[in-house]
Coordinates of C-alpha atoms and ligand atoms in Angstrom, one line a residue:
M21 CA 55.8 156.4 88.1
I22 CA 58.0 155.6 85.3
F23 CA 60.4 152.7 85.7
G24 CA 63.7 152.5 83.8
R25 CA 64.4 149.3 82.0
S26 CA 66.7 148.0 84.7
E27 CA 64.2 148.8 87.5
R28 CA 61.8 146.4 86.0
G29 CA 64.0 143.5 86.9
K30 CA 65.7 142.9 83.6
P31 CA 68.9 144.6 83.1
P32 CA 69.5 145.8 79.5
V33 CA 71.7 143.4 77.7
E34 CA 74.9 144.9 76.2
P35 CA 75.5 142.5 73.3
V36 CA 78.9 141.1 72.5
T37 CA 79.8 142.1 69.0
L38 CA 82.0 139.9 66.9
K39 CA 83.6 140.6 63.5
I40 CA 83.4 137.8 60.9
L41 CA 84.9 137.9 57.4
V42 CA 83.3 136.4 54.4
A43 CA 86.0 135.6 51.9
G44 CA 86.6 133.4 48.9
G45 CA 87.3 133.7 45.2
F46 CA 85.7 135.9 42.6
G47 CA 82.0 135.6 42.1
V48 CA 81.5 132.8 44.7
G49 CA 78.6 134.5 46.5
K50 CA 80.1 136.6 49.2
T51 CA 78.0 139.7 48.6
T52 CA 75.0 137.4 48.2
L53 CA 75.6 135.7 51.6
V54 CA 76.0 139.0 53.4
G55 CA 72.9 140.4 51.8
A56 CA 70.9 137.2 52.6
V57 CA 71.4 137.4 56.3
S58 CA 71.9 141.1 57.1
E59 CA 69.2 142.8 59.1
I60 CA 70.4 146.2 58.1
R61 CA 70.5 147.2 54.5
P62 CA 74.0 145.9 53.6
L63 CA 76.6 148.4 52.5
R64 CA 77.9 147.3 49.2
T65 CA 80.7 148.6 47.1
E66 CA 79.9 147.1 43.8
E67 CA 81.2 148.3 40.5
L68 CA 80.0 147.2 37.1
L69 CA 82.2 144.6 35.4
T70 CA 83.5 146.2 32.3
E71 CA 84.4 145.1 28.9
A72 CA 88.0 146.1 29.7
G73 CA 88.0 143.7 32.7
R74 CA 86.8 140.7 30.7
P75 CA 90.2 139.1 30.2
V76 CA 90.9 139.0 34.0
D77 CA 87.4 138.7 35.4
D78 CA 86.4 135.2 34.6
T79 CA 82.6 134.9 35.0
T80 CA 82.4 131.3 33.8
G81 CA 79.6 129.7 35.9
V82 CA 78.2 133.1 37.0
E83 CA 77.4 134.5 33.6
G84 CA 74.6 136.6 35.1
K85 CA 77.1 138.5 37.1
H86 CA 77.4 142.2 36.2
T87 CA 79.0 143.7 39.2
T88 CA 81.9 143.0 41.5
T89 CA 82.9 144.1 45.0
V90 CA 85.7 146.7 45.0
A91 CA 86.1 147.4 48.7
M92 CA 83.9 145.4 51.0
D93 CA 80.4 144.3 51.9
F94 CA 79.2 145.1 55.3
G95 CA 76.2 143.7 57.2
R96 CA 75.0 142.8 60.7
I97 CA 73.1 139.9 62.1
T98 CA 71.9 139.4 65.7
L99 CA 72.3 135.7 66.5
R100 CA 71.0 136.1 70.1
E101 CA 70.0 139.2 72.0
D102 CA 73.5 139.2 73.5
L103 CA 75.4 138.2 70.4
V104 CA 75.7 140.4 67.3
L105 CA 77.9 139.6 64.3
Y106 CA 79.3 142.3 62.0
L107 CA 80.0 140.8 58.6
F108 CA 82.7 142.0 56.3
G109 CA 82.7 140.6 52.8
T110 CA 86.0 140.8 51.1
P111 CA 86.5 141.7 47.4
G112 CA 87.1 138.6 45.4
Q113 CA 89.5 139.7 42.7
D114 CA 93.2 139.3 43.1
R115 CA 93.8 143.0 42.4
F116 CA 92.1 143.9 45.7
W117 CA 94.3 141.8 48.0
F118 CA 95.8 144.9 49.6
M119 CA 92.4 145.3 51.4
W120 CA 92.6 142.1 53.2
D121 CA 95.0 143.0 56.1
E122 CA 92.9 146.0 56.9
L123 CA 89.6 144.0 56.8
S124 CA 90.9 141.1 58.9
E125 CA 92.1 143.3 61.8
G126 CA 90.3 142.1 64.9
A127 CA 88.3 139.4 63.1
L128 CA 87.1 136.5 65.3
G129 CA 86.9 134.1 62.3
A130 CA 86.1 133.8 58.7
V131 CA 84.0 131.9 56.2
V132 CA 85.8 130.9 53.0
L133 CA 83.1 130.4 50.4
A134 CA 83.9 127.9 47.6
D135 CA 82.4 126.9 44.3
T136 CA 83.2 123.3 43.4
R137 CA 83.5 124.3 39.7
R138 CA 86.4 126.6 40.6
L139 CA 87.7 125.2 43.9
E140 CA 91.2 126.6 43.2
D141 CA 89.9 130.1 43.5
C142 CA 89.6 129.8 47.2
F143 CA 93.2 128.4 47.8
A144 CA 94.5 131.9 48.4
A145 CA 91.9 132.7 51.1
V146 CA 92.5 129.4 52.8
D147 CA 96.2 130.1 52.8
Y148 CA 95.7 133.6 54.1
F149 CA 93.8 132.5 57.2
E150 CA 95.9 129.4 57.9
R151 CA 99.0 131.6 57.9
R152 CA 97.5 134.1 60.3
A153 CA 95.9 131.5 62.5
I154 CA 92.5 133.1 62.0
P155 CA 89.9 130.3 62.5
F156 CA 87.8 129.7 59.4
L157 CA 85.5 127.2 57.9
V158 CA 84.7 126.4 54.3
G159 CA 81.2 127.0 53.1
V160 CA 80.6 125.3 49.8
N161 CA 78.0 127.4 47.9
C162 CA 76.0 124.9 46.0
F163 CA 75.2 126.5 42.7
E164 CA 72.7 124.7 40.5
G165 CA 74.5 122.7 37.8
A166 CA 77.6 122.3 39.9
D167 CA 78.5 118.7 40.8
R168 CA 77.9 117.9 44.5
Y169 CA 80.7 116.4 46.5
P170 CA 80.8 115.2 50.0
A171 CA 82.4 117.5 52.5
E172 CA 85.2 115.0 53.0
A173 CA 86.2 115.2 49.3
I174 CA 86.3 118.9 49.5
R175 CA 88.4 118.8 52.6
Q176 CA 90.9 116.6 50.8
A177 CA 91.0 118.7 47.7
L178 CA 91.7 121.8 49.7
D179 CA 94.1 120.0 52.0
L180 CA 92.3 121.3 55.1
D181 CA 93.2 120.4 58.7
E182 CA 90.8 117.9 60.2
D183 CA 89.3 120.4 62.6
V184 CA 88.3 122.9 59.8
P185 CA 84.6 122.5 59.3
V186 CA 83.2 122.1 55.8
L187 CA 79.6 123.0 55.3
L188 CA 77.4 122.9 52.2
C189 CA 75.2 125.9 51.9
D190 CA 73.1 128.2 49.6
A191 CA 74.4 131.7 49.9
R192 CA 71.0 133.1 48.8
D193 CA 69.1 131.4 51.7
R194 CA 69.0 133.2 55.0
E195 CA 68.7 130.1 57.2
S196 CA 71.5 128.3 55.3
A197 CA 73.8 131.4 55.5
K198 CA 73.0 131.8 59.2
E199 CA 73.9 128.2 59.9
V200 CA 77.3 128.9 58.3
L201 CA 77.9 131.9 60.5
I202 CA 76.9 130.0 63.6
G203 CA 79.3 127.4 62.5
V204 CA 82.1 130.0 62.3
V205 CA 81.4 131.3 65.8
Q206 CA 81.3 127.8 67.2
H207 CA 84.5 126.9 65.5
A208 CA 86.3 130.1 66.6
M209 CA 85.3 129.4 70.2
D210 CA 86.6 125.8 70.0
Y211 CA 89.7 127.0 68.2
G212 CA 90.3 129.6 70.9
A213 CA 89.9 127.0 73.7
D214 CA 92.4 124.7 71.9
H215 CA 95.0 127.3 71.1
R216 CA 94.8 129.5 74.2
P217 CA 98.2 129.5 76.0
A218 CA 98.2 127.4 79.2
V219 CA 97.7 129.6 82.3
A220 CA 100.9 129.6 84.3
T221 CA 100.4 128.5 87.9
Ligands
GTP7 N1 72.6 129.8 41.3 C1 73.1 130.5 42.3 N2 73.6 131.7 42.1 C2 74.2 132.4 43.0 C3 74.4 131.8 44.3 N3 75.1 132.7 45.1 C4 75.4 133.7 44.3 N4 74.8 133.6 43.1 C5 74.9 134.5 41.9 O1 76.3 134.5 41.6 C6 76.7 135.7 41.2 C7 77.9 136.2 42.1 O2 77.5 136.5 43.4 P1 78.2 137.6 44.3 O3 77.5 137.5 45.6 O4 78.2 138.9 43.6 O5 79.7 137.1 44.4 P2 80.9 137.7 45.1 O6 81.6 136.6 45.8 O7 80.5 138.8 46.1 O8 81.7 138.3 43.9 P3 82.9 139.4 43.9 O9 82.7 140.4 44.9 O10 82.9 139.9 42.5 O11 84.1 138.5 44.2 C8 75.5 136.7 41.4 O12 75.0 136.8 40.1 C9 74.6 135.9 42.3 O13 73.2 136.1 42.0 C10 73.9 130.5 44.6 O14 74.0 130.0 45.6 N5 73.3 129.9 43.5
MG8 MG1 81.1 140.7 46.2

């Protein structure tokens, strides 16, 4: 006799799926992070950086960079059998800002990636999520050759609220990137609990 899954005592788990955005300035490692953790082949929308774009696409610090995201990155990671994250990496360049409202629809939370050599590049992303009350954390992608700063110094430089987590990470490293994503989910849950309207009695 053939038993269905549920008849063997363990009901199939329907996982909760959550949408997380990976944002930040140009060339900060968003595509790299999504690629490092995704268990499906990440969808990328990369275009070659061209000679014509040179004046606007500042690759200082990421000289090895030849492509840029023009629409989004998409990936998926199963954190637990009942919890799956869908990752949406945003394009980093200012001229693709029009994509953001579409991408942030229904997002539980966001990672703002930052590079300490160009911290100002993530101001716009920080602003964006603060204004829309989308919970986010800052992931400092520690490039070799960049000065290391304690999380507190970065919090001050970005003028972040006390409750916004700042994590140091390596976007190329799966475990490190996963920790950042777990941090976002955790933070979004805490944020939700703190900001939920009081239940009327
Ligand atoms: N050394 C080092 N290089 C990194 C790290 N993360 C990303 N890179 C490199 O930095 C460059 C930029 O990475 P991307 O992941 O394309 O950055 P992005 O934020 O998606 O860029 P845009 O989509 O153009 O905004 C690539 O050449 C990566 O190989 C890191 O942690 N350390
Ligand atoms: Mg990218």
